[in-house]
């Protein structure tokens, strides 16, 4: 992604301050703060409050009943997704670490969600996703292994109904995605993902400057 289309604006201190304000605009309740603390204790970086609020808004806009999440973590993103989903909606969330999913269970319960609102599947995402139903999901949120993101994209296109949304967290990679210096394989995968989504005829995309970058795209009907 060393060459970007369109006119780039200079990022001023005022713009950075505005972005920081926007990212912290939504206050978080106790269950989210608890899940966030558990994430930090286990060495995870949960989504920012701005990213969470964006996911909640997208889930609500899509009137989402079925959402798939790659990377349960300790439940921060899951709470936001559930808050935006329909009251009868079910979140299917996948993670390789069952211990983290246990934290998420507790966080969901503390946030007031019934146990049948979430389906926890332990395991590697690329082993689990092929078992999920074609066209059965309104939104897919990807926050897993960056080396596998192109596979996540392919699986998401299969899982989503027409008009469904796919979202990828962390696509800025702390600014490395557009840094001209040599970058590790995971950043090269992010560049490949951004190109593929932007150029896809199946998707209508945007890149939201919340958290560490949230790439969102709608599957065309």
mmCIF file of C-alpha atoms in Angstrom:
data_model
loop_
_atom_site.group_PDB
_atom_site.id
_atom_site.type_symbol
_atom_site.label_atom_id
_atom_site.label_comp_id
_atom_site.label_asym_id
_atom_site.label_seq_id
_atom_site.Cartn_x
_atom_site.Cartn_y
_atom_site.Cartn_z
ATOM 1 C CA UNK A 1 0.000 0.000 0.000
ATOM 2 C CA UNK A 2 2.889 2.390 -0.650
ATOM 3 C CA UNK A 3 0.859 4.181 -3.305
ATOM 4 C CA UNK A 4 -2.546 5.470 -2.257
ATOM 5 C CA UNK A 5 -5.268 6.713 -4.559
ATOM 6 C CA UNK A 6 -6.688 10.193 -4.183
ATOM 7 C CA UNK A 7 -5.341 13.289 -2.484
ATOM 8 C CA UNK A 8 -3.875 12.711 0.968
ATOM 9 C CA UNK A 9 -4.322 15.395 3.588
ATOM 10 C CA UNK A 10 -1.598 16.416 5.978
ATOM 11 C CA UNK A 11 -2.227 14.882 9.387
ATOM 12 C CA UNK A 12 -1.954 17.780 11.818
ATOM 13 C CA UNK A 13 -1.848 17.722 15.599
ATOM 14 C CA UNK A 14 -5.433 19.003 15.626
ATOM 15 C CA UNK A 15 -6.539 16.129 13.406
ATOM 16 C CA UNK A 16 -4.800 13.595 15.667
ATOM 17 C CA UNK A 17 -6.483 15.130 18.700
ATOM 18 C CA UNK A 18 -9.862 14.983 16.980
ATOM 19 C CA UNK A 19 -9.362 11.323 16.086
ATOM 20 C CA UNK A 20 -8.377 10.535 19.680
ATOM 21 C CA UNK A 21 -11.496 12.342 20.938
ATOM 22 C CA UNK A 22 -13.707 10.444 18.502
ATOM 23 C CA UNK A 23 -12.149 7.117 19.488
ATOM 24 C CA UNK A 24 -12.832 7.768 23.180
ATOM 25 C CA UNK A 25 -16.286 9.312 22.639
ATOM 26 C CA UNK A 26 -18.262 6.333 23.951
ATOM 27 C CA UNK A 27 -18.098 5.621 27.685
ATOM 28 C CA UNK A 28 -17.781 1.974 28.723
ATOM 29 C CA UNK A 29 -19.764 0.219 31.438
ATOM 30 C CA UNK A 30 -18.389 -2.080 34.122
ATOM 31 C CA UNK A 31 -18.597 -5.354 32.162
ATOM 32 C CA UNK A 32 -16.566 -3.904 29.294
ATOM 33 C CA UNK A 33 -13.981 -2.452 31.646
ATOM 34 C CA UNK A 34 -13.686 -5.836 33.384
ATOM 35 C CA UNK A 35 -13.193 -7.644 30.059
ATOM 36 C CA UNK A 36 -10.645 -5.027 29.009
ATOM 37 C CA UNK A 37 -8.675 -5.560 32.237
ATOM 38 C CA UNK A 38 -8.658 -9.339 31.660
ATOM 39 C CA UNK A 39 -7.327 -8.760 28.139
ATOM 40 C CA UNK A 40 -4.444 -6.665 29.403
ATOM 41 C CA UNK A 41 -3.643 -9.263 32.071
ATOM 42 C CA UNK A 42 -3.396 -11.991 29.416
ATOM 43 C CA UNK A 43 -1.284 -9.877 27.060
ATOM 44 C CA UNK A 44 -4.037 -9.152 24.531
ATOM 45 C CA UNK A 45 -4.833 -5.824 22.903
ATOM 46 C CA UNK A 46 -8.642 -5.495 22.791
ATOM 47 C CA UNK A 47 -10.470 -3.272 20.359
ATOM 48 C CA UNK A 48 -10.649 0.391 21.312
ATOM 49 C CA UNK A 49 -13.915 1.889 22.517
ATOM 50 C CA UNK A 50 -14.209 3.698 19.175
ATOM 51 C CA UNK A 51 -13.784 0.459 17.238
ATOM 52 C CA UNK A 52 -16.284 -1.260 19.514
ATOM 53 C CA UNK A 53 -18.817 1.512 19.042
ATOM 54 C CA UNK A 54 -18.378 1.282 15.264
ATOM 55 C CA UNK A 55 -18.982 -2.485 15.369
ATOM 56 C CA UNK A 56 -22.070 -1.987 17.521
ATOM 57 C CA UNK A 57 -23.423 0.607 15.086
ATOM 58 C CA UNK A 58 -22.739 -1.621 12.067
ATOM 59 C CA UNK A 59 -24.431 -4.602 13.721
ATOM 60 C CA UNK A 60 -27.460 -2.446 14.526
ATOM 61 C CA UNK A 61 -27.586 -0.964 11.023
ATOM 62 C CA UNK A 62 -27.493 -4.457 9.525
ATOM 63 C CA UNK A 63 -30.226 -5.589 11.962
ATOM 64 C CA UNK A 64 -27.858 -8.487 12.551
ATOM 65 C CA UNK A 65 -29.274 -11.750 13.843
ATOM 66 C CA UNK A 66 -26.246 -13.962 13.104
ATOM 67 C CA UNK A 67 -22.682 -12.690 13.567
ATOM 68 C CA UNK A 68 -19.423 -14.637 13.339
ATOM 69 C CA UNK A 69 -16.363 -13.418 15.217
ATOM 70 C CA UNK A 70 -12.814 -14.627 14.604
ATOM 71 C CA UNK A 71 -10.895 -13.986 17.812
ATOM 72 C CA UNK A 72 -13.021 -14.035 20.968
ATOM 73 C CA UNK A 73 -10.331 -12.578 23.186
ATOM 74 C CA UNK A 74 -11.844 -11.777 26.579
ATOM 75 C CA UNK A 75 -15.122 -10.534 25.171
ATOM 76 C CA UNK A 76 -14.667 -6.796 24.578
ATOM 77 C CA UNK A 77 -15.607 -6.826 20.894
ATOM 78 C CA UNK A 78 -18.251 -9.483 21.532
ATOM 79 C CA UNK A 79 -20.115 -7.274 24.006
ATOM 80 C CA UNK A 80 -20.202 -4.428 21.512
ATOM 81 C CA UNK A 81 -21.440 -6.735 18.748
ATOM 82 C CA UNK A 82 -24.153 -8.215 20.958
ATOM 83 C CA UNK A 83 -25.294 -4.748 22.004
ATOM 84 C CA UNK A 84 -25.892 -3.865 18.364
ATOM 85 C CA UNK A 85 -27.506 -7.132 17.327
ATOM 86 C CA UNK A 86 -31.187 -8.000 17.452
ATOM 87 C CA UNK A 87 -32.460 -9.205 20.859
ATOM 88 C CA UNK A 88 -32.793 -12.719 19.425
ATOM 89 C CA UNK A 89 -29.416 -12.592 17.666
ATOM 90 C CA UNK A 90 -26.641 -15.131 18.251
ATOM 91 C CA UNK A 91 -22.920 -14.408 18.174
ATOM 92 C CA UNK A 92 -20.739 -17.307 17.019
ATOM 93 C CA UNK A 93 -17.248 -16.626 18.308
ATOM 94 C CA UNK A 94 -14.096 -18.625 17.582
ATOM 95 C CA UNK A 95 -10.785 -18.644 19.462
ATOM 96 C CA UNK A 96 -7.884 -21.049 19.902
ATOM 97 C CA UNK A 97 -7.698 -20.328 23.643
ATOM 98 C CA UNK A 98 -10.633 -21.730 25.684
ATOM 99 C CA UNK A 99 -9.347 -19.875 28.752
ATOM 100 C CA UNK A 100 -9.960 -16.558 27.029
ATOM 101 C CA UNK A 101 -13.420 -17.680 26.032
ATOM 102 C CA UNK A 102 -14.190 -18.382 29.676
ATOM 103 C CA UNK A 103 -13.395 -14.764 30.477
ATOM 104 C CA UNK A 104 -15.702 -13.740 27.638
ATOM 105 C CA UNK A 105 -18.507 -15.901 29.015
ATOM 106 C CA UNK A 106 -18.225 -14.129 32.351
ATOM 107 C CA UNK A 107 -18.103 -10.718 30.666
ATOM 108 C CA UNK A 108 -21.196 -11.460 28.556
ATOM 109 C CA UNK A 109 -23.067 -12.615 31.638
ATOM 110 C CA UNK A 110 -22.043 -9.488 33.559
ATOM 111 C CA UNK A 111 -23.246 -7.372 30.611
ATOM 112 C CA UNK A 112 -26.687 -8.956 30.958
ATOM 113 C CA UNK A 113 -26.715 -11.327 27.973
ATOM 114 C CA UNK A 114 -28.392 -14.719 28.263
ATOM 115 C CA UNK A 115 -26.148 -17.735 27.704
ATOM 116 C CA UNK A 116 -27.979 -18.644 24.478
ATOM 117 C CA UNK A 117 -26.942 -15.338 22.869
ATOM 118 C CA UNK A 118 -23.396 -16.607 22.213
ATOM 119 C CA UNK A 119 -21.998 -19.805 20.750
ATOM 120 C CA UNK A 120 -18.367 -20.361 21.750
ATOM 121 C CA UNK A 121 -16.281 -22.592 19.479
ATOM 122 C CA UNK A 122 -12.697 -23.297 20.556
ATOM 123 C CA UNK A 123 -10.226 -24.023 17.782
ATOM 124 C CA UNK A 124 -8.255 -22.593 14.908
ATOM 125 C CA UNK A 125 -10.433 -20.331 12.794
ATOM 126 C CA UNK A 126 -9.575 -21.980 9.478
ATOM 127 C CA UNK A 127 -10.608 -25.350 10.910
ATOM 128 C CA UNK A 128 -13.891 -23.995 12.291
ATOM 129 C CA UNK A 129 -15.110 -21.573 9.606
ATOM 130 C CA UNK A 130 -15.600 -24.213 6.845
ATOM 131 C CA UNK A 131 -18.158 -25.884 9.130
ATOM 132 C CA UNK A 132 -20.341 -22.760 9.320
ATOM 133 C CA UNK A 133 -23.312 -22.289 6.993
ATOM 134 C CA UNK A 134 -22.975 -20.662 3.579
ATOM 135 C CA UNK A 135 -24.751 -17.299 3.445
ATOM 136 C CA UNK A 136 -25.869 -17.686 7.043
ATOM 137 C CA UNK A 137 -24.352 -14.548 8.566
ATOM 138 C CA UNK A 138 -25.148 -10.852 8.573
ATOM 139 C CA UNK A 139 -21.712 -9.740 9.775
ATOM 140 C CA UNK A 140 -18.279 -11.334 10.124
ATOM 141 C CA UNK A 141 -15.699 -9.652 12.366
ATOM 142 C CA UNK A 142 -12.067 -10.701 11.898
ATOM 143 C CA UNK A 143 -9.515 -10.108 14.650
ATOM 144 C CA UNK A 144 -7.333 -13.170 14.340
ATOM 145 C CA UNK A 145 -3.975 -14.219 12.888
ATOM 146 C CA UNK A 146 -2.896 -11.613 10.347
ATOM 147 C CA UNK A 147 -1.041 -14.237 8.345
ATOM 148 C CA UNK A 148 -4.403 -15.920 7.666
ATOM 149 C CA UNK A 149 -6.461 -12.840 6.791
ATOM 150 C CA UNK A 150 -6.729 -13.589 3.075
ATOM 151 C CA UNK A 151 -8.255 -16.946 4.007
ATOM 152 C CA UNK A 152 -10.583 -15.151 6.425
ATOM 153 C CA UNK A 153 -11.693 -12.919 3.564
ATOM 154 C CA UNK A 154 -12.467 -15.897 1.344
ATOM 155 C CA UNK A 155 -14.411 -17.624 4.122
ATOM 156 C CA UNK A 156 -16.280 -14.402 4.943
ATOM 157 C CA UNK A 157 -17.474 -14.028 1.359
ATOM 158 C CA UNK A 158 -18.897 -17.528 1.594
ATOM 159 C CA UNK A 159 -20.474 -16.995 5.017
ATOM 160 C CA UNK A 160 -22.115 -13.623 4.346
ATOM 161 C CA UNK A 161 -25.582 -13.128 2.950
ATOM 162 C CA UNK A 162 -25.897 -10.531 0.174
ATOM 163 C CA UNK A 163 -25.778 -7.150 1.895
ATOM 164 C CA UNK A 164 -23.806 -8.597 4.819
ATOM 165 C CA UNK A 165 -20.728 -6.929 6.296
ATOM 166 C CA UNK A 166 -17.161 -8.058 6.863
ATOM 167 C CA UNK A 167 -14.857 -6.071 9.174
ATOM 168 C CA UNK A 168 -11.117 -6.440 9.792
ATOM 169 C CA UNK A 169 -9.493 -4.975 12.898
ATOM 170 C CA UNK A 170 -5.957 -3.559 13.133
ATOM 171 C CA UNK A 171 -5.293 -2.868 9.463
ATOM 172 C CA UNK A 172 -3.114 0.175 10.224
ATOM 173 C CA UNK A 173 -0.625 -2.024 12.130
ATOM 174 C CA UNK A 174 0.555 0.982 14.144
ATOM 175 C CA UNK A 175 1.314 2.860 10.925
ATOM 176 C CA UNK A 176 3.439 0.114 9.385
ATOM 177 C CA UNK A 177 0.930 -0.669 6.637
ATOM 178 C CA UNK A 178 1.857 2.516 4.752
ATOM 179 C CA UNK A 179 5.472 2.706 5.952
ATOM 180 C CA UNK A 180 7.905 2.361 3.038
ATOM 181 C CA UNK A 181 10.474 0.538 5.187
ATOM 182 C CA UNK A 182 10.824 -3.247 4.999
ATOM 183 C CA UNK A 183 7.949 -4.885 6.877
ATOM 184 C CA UNK A 184 7.218 -8.362 8.279
ATOM 185 C CA UNK A 185 4.989 -10.872 6.544
ATOM 186 C CA UNK A 186 1.908 -9.962 8.578
ATOM 187 C CA UNK A 187 2.053 -6.352 7.346
ATOM 188 C CA UNK A 188 2.482 -7.544 3.761
ATOM 189 C CA UNK A 189 -0.680 -9.615 4.246
ATOM 190 C CA UNK A 190 -2.526 -6.518 5.448
ATOM 191 C CA UNK A 191 -1.470 -4.654 2.305
ATOM 192 C CA UNK A 192 -2.665 -7.581 0.206
ATOM 193 C CA UNK A 193 -5.987 -7.570 2.067
ATOM 194 C CA UNK A 194 -6.512 -3.836 1.564
ATOM 195 C CA UNK A 195 -5.815 -4.116 -2.163
ATOM 196 C CA UNK A 196 -8.080 -7.134 -2.556
ATOM 197 C CA UNK A 197 -11.012 -5.581 -0.715
ATOM 198 C CA UNK A 198 -10.676 -2.214 -2.451
ATOM 199 C CA UNK A 199 -10.511 -3.803 -5.914
ATOM 200 C CA UNK A 200 -13.126 -6.524 -5.350
ATOM 201 C CA UNK A 201 -16.226 -6.401 -7.521
ATOM 202 C CA UNK A 202 -18.105 -8.295 -4.814
ATOM 203 C CA UNK A 203 -17.503 -5.725 -2.073
ATOM 204 C CA UNK A 204 -18.172 -2.067 -1.349
ATOM 205 C CA UNK A 205 -15.533 -0.944 1.145
ATOM 206 C CA UNK A 206 -14.466 1.821 3.493
ATOM 207 C CA UNK A 207 -11.599 2.244 5.944
ATOM 208 C CA UNK A 208 -12.532 3.733 9.316
ATOM 209 C CA UNK A 209 -9.812 5.561 11.322
ATOM 210 C CA UNK A 210 -10.847 4.155 14.702
ATOM 211 C CA UNK A 211 -8.518 2.238 16.979
ATOM 212 C CA UNK A 212 -5.790 0.719 14.829
ATOM 213 C CA UNK A 213 -7.895 0.893 11.670
ATOM 214 C CA UNK A 214 -11.153 -0.900 10.886
ATOM 215 C CA UNK A 215 -11.641 -2.108 7.306
ATOM 216 C CA UNK A 216 -15.329 -2.642 6.524
ATOM 217 C CA UNK A 217 -17.016 -3.902 3.398
ATOM 218 C CA UNK A 218 -20.531 -4.827 2.298
ATOM 219 C CA UNK A 219 -21.059 -7.879 0.138
ATOM 220 C CA UNK A 220 -22.971 -6.730 -2.915
ATOM 221 C CA UNK A 221 -26.243 -8.491 -3.654
#
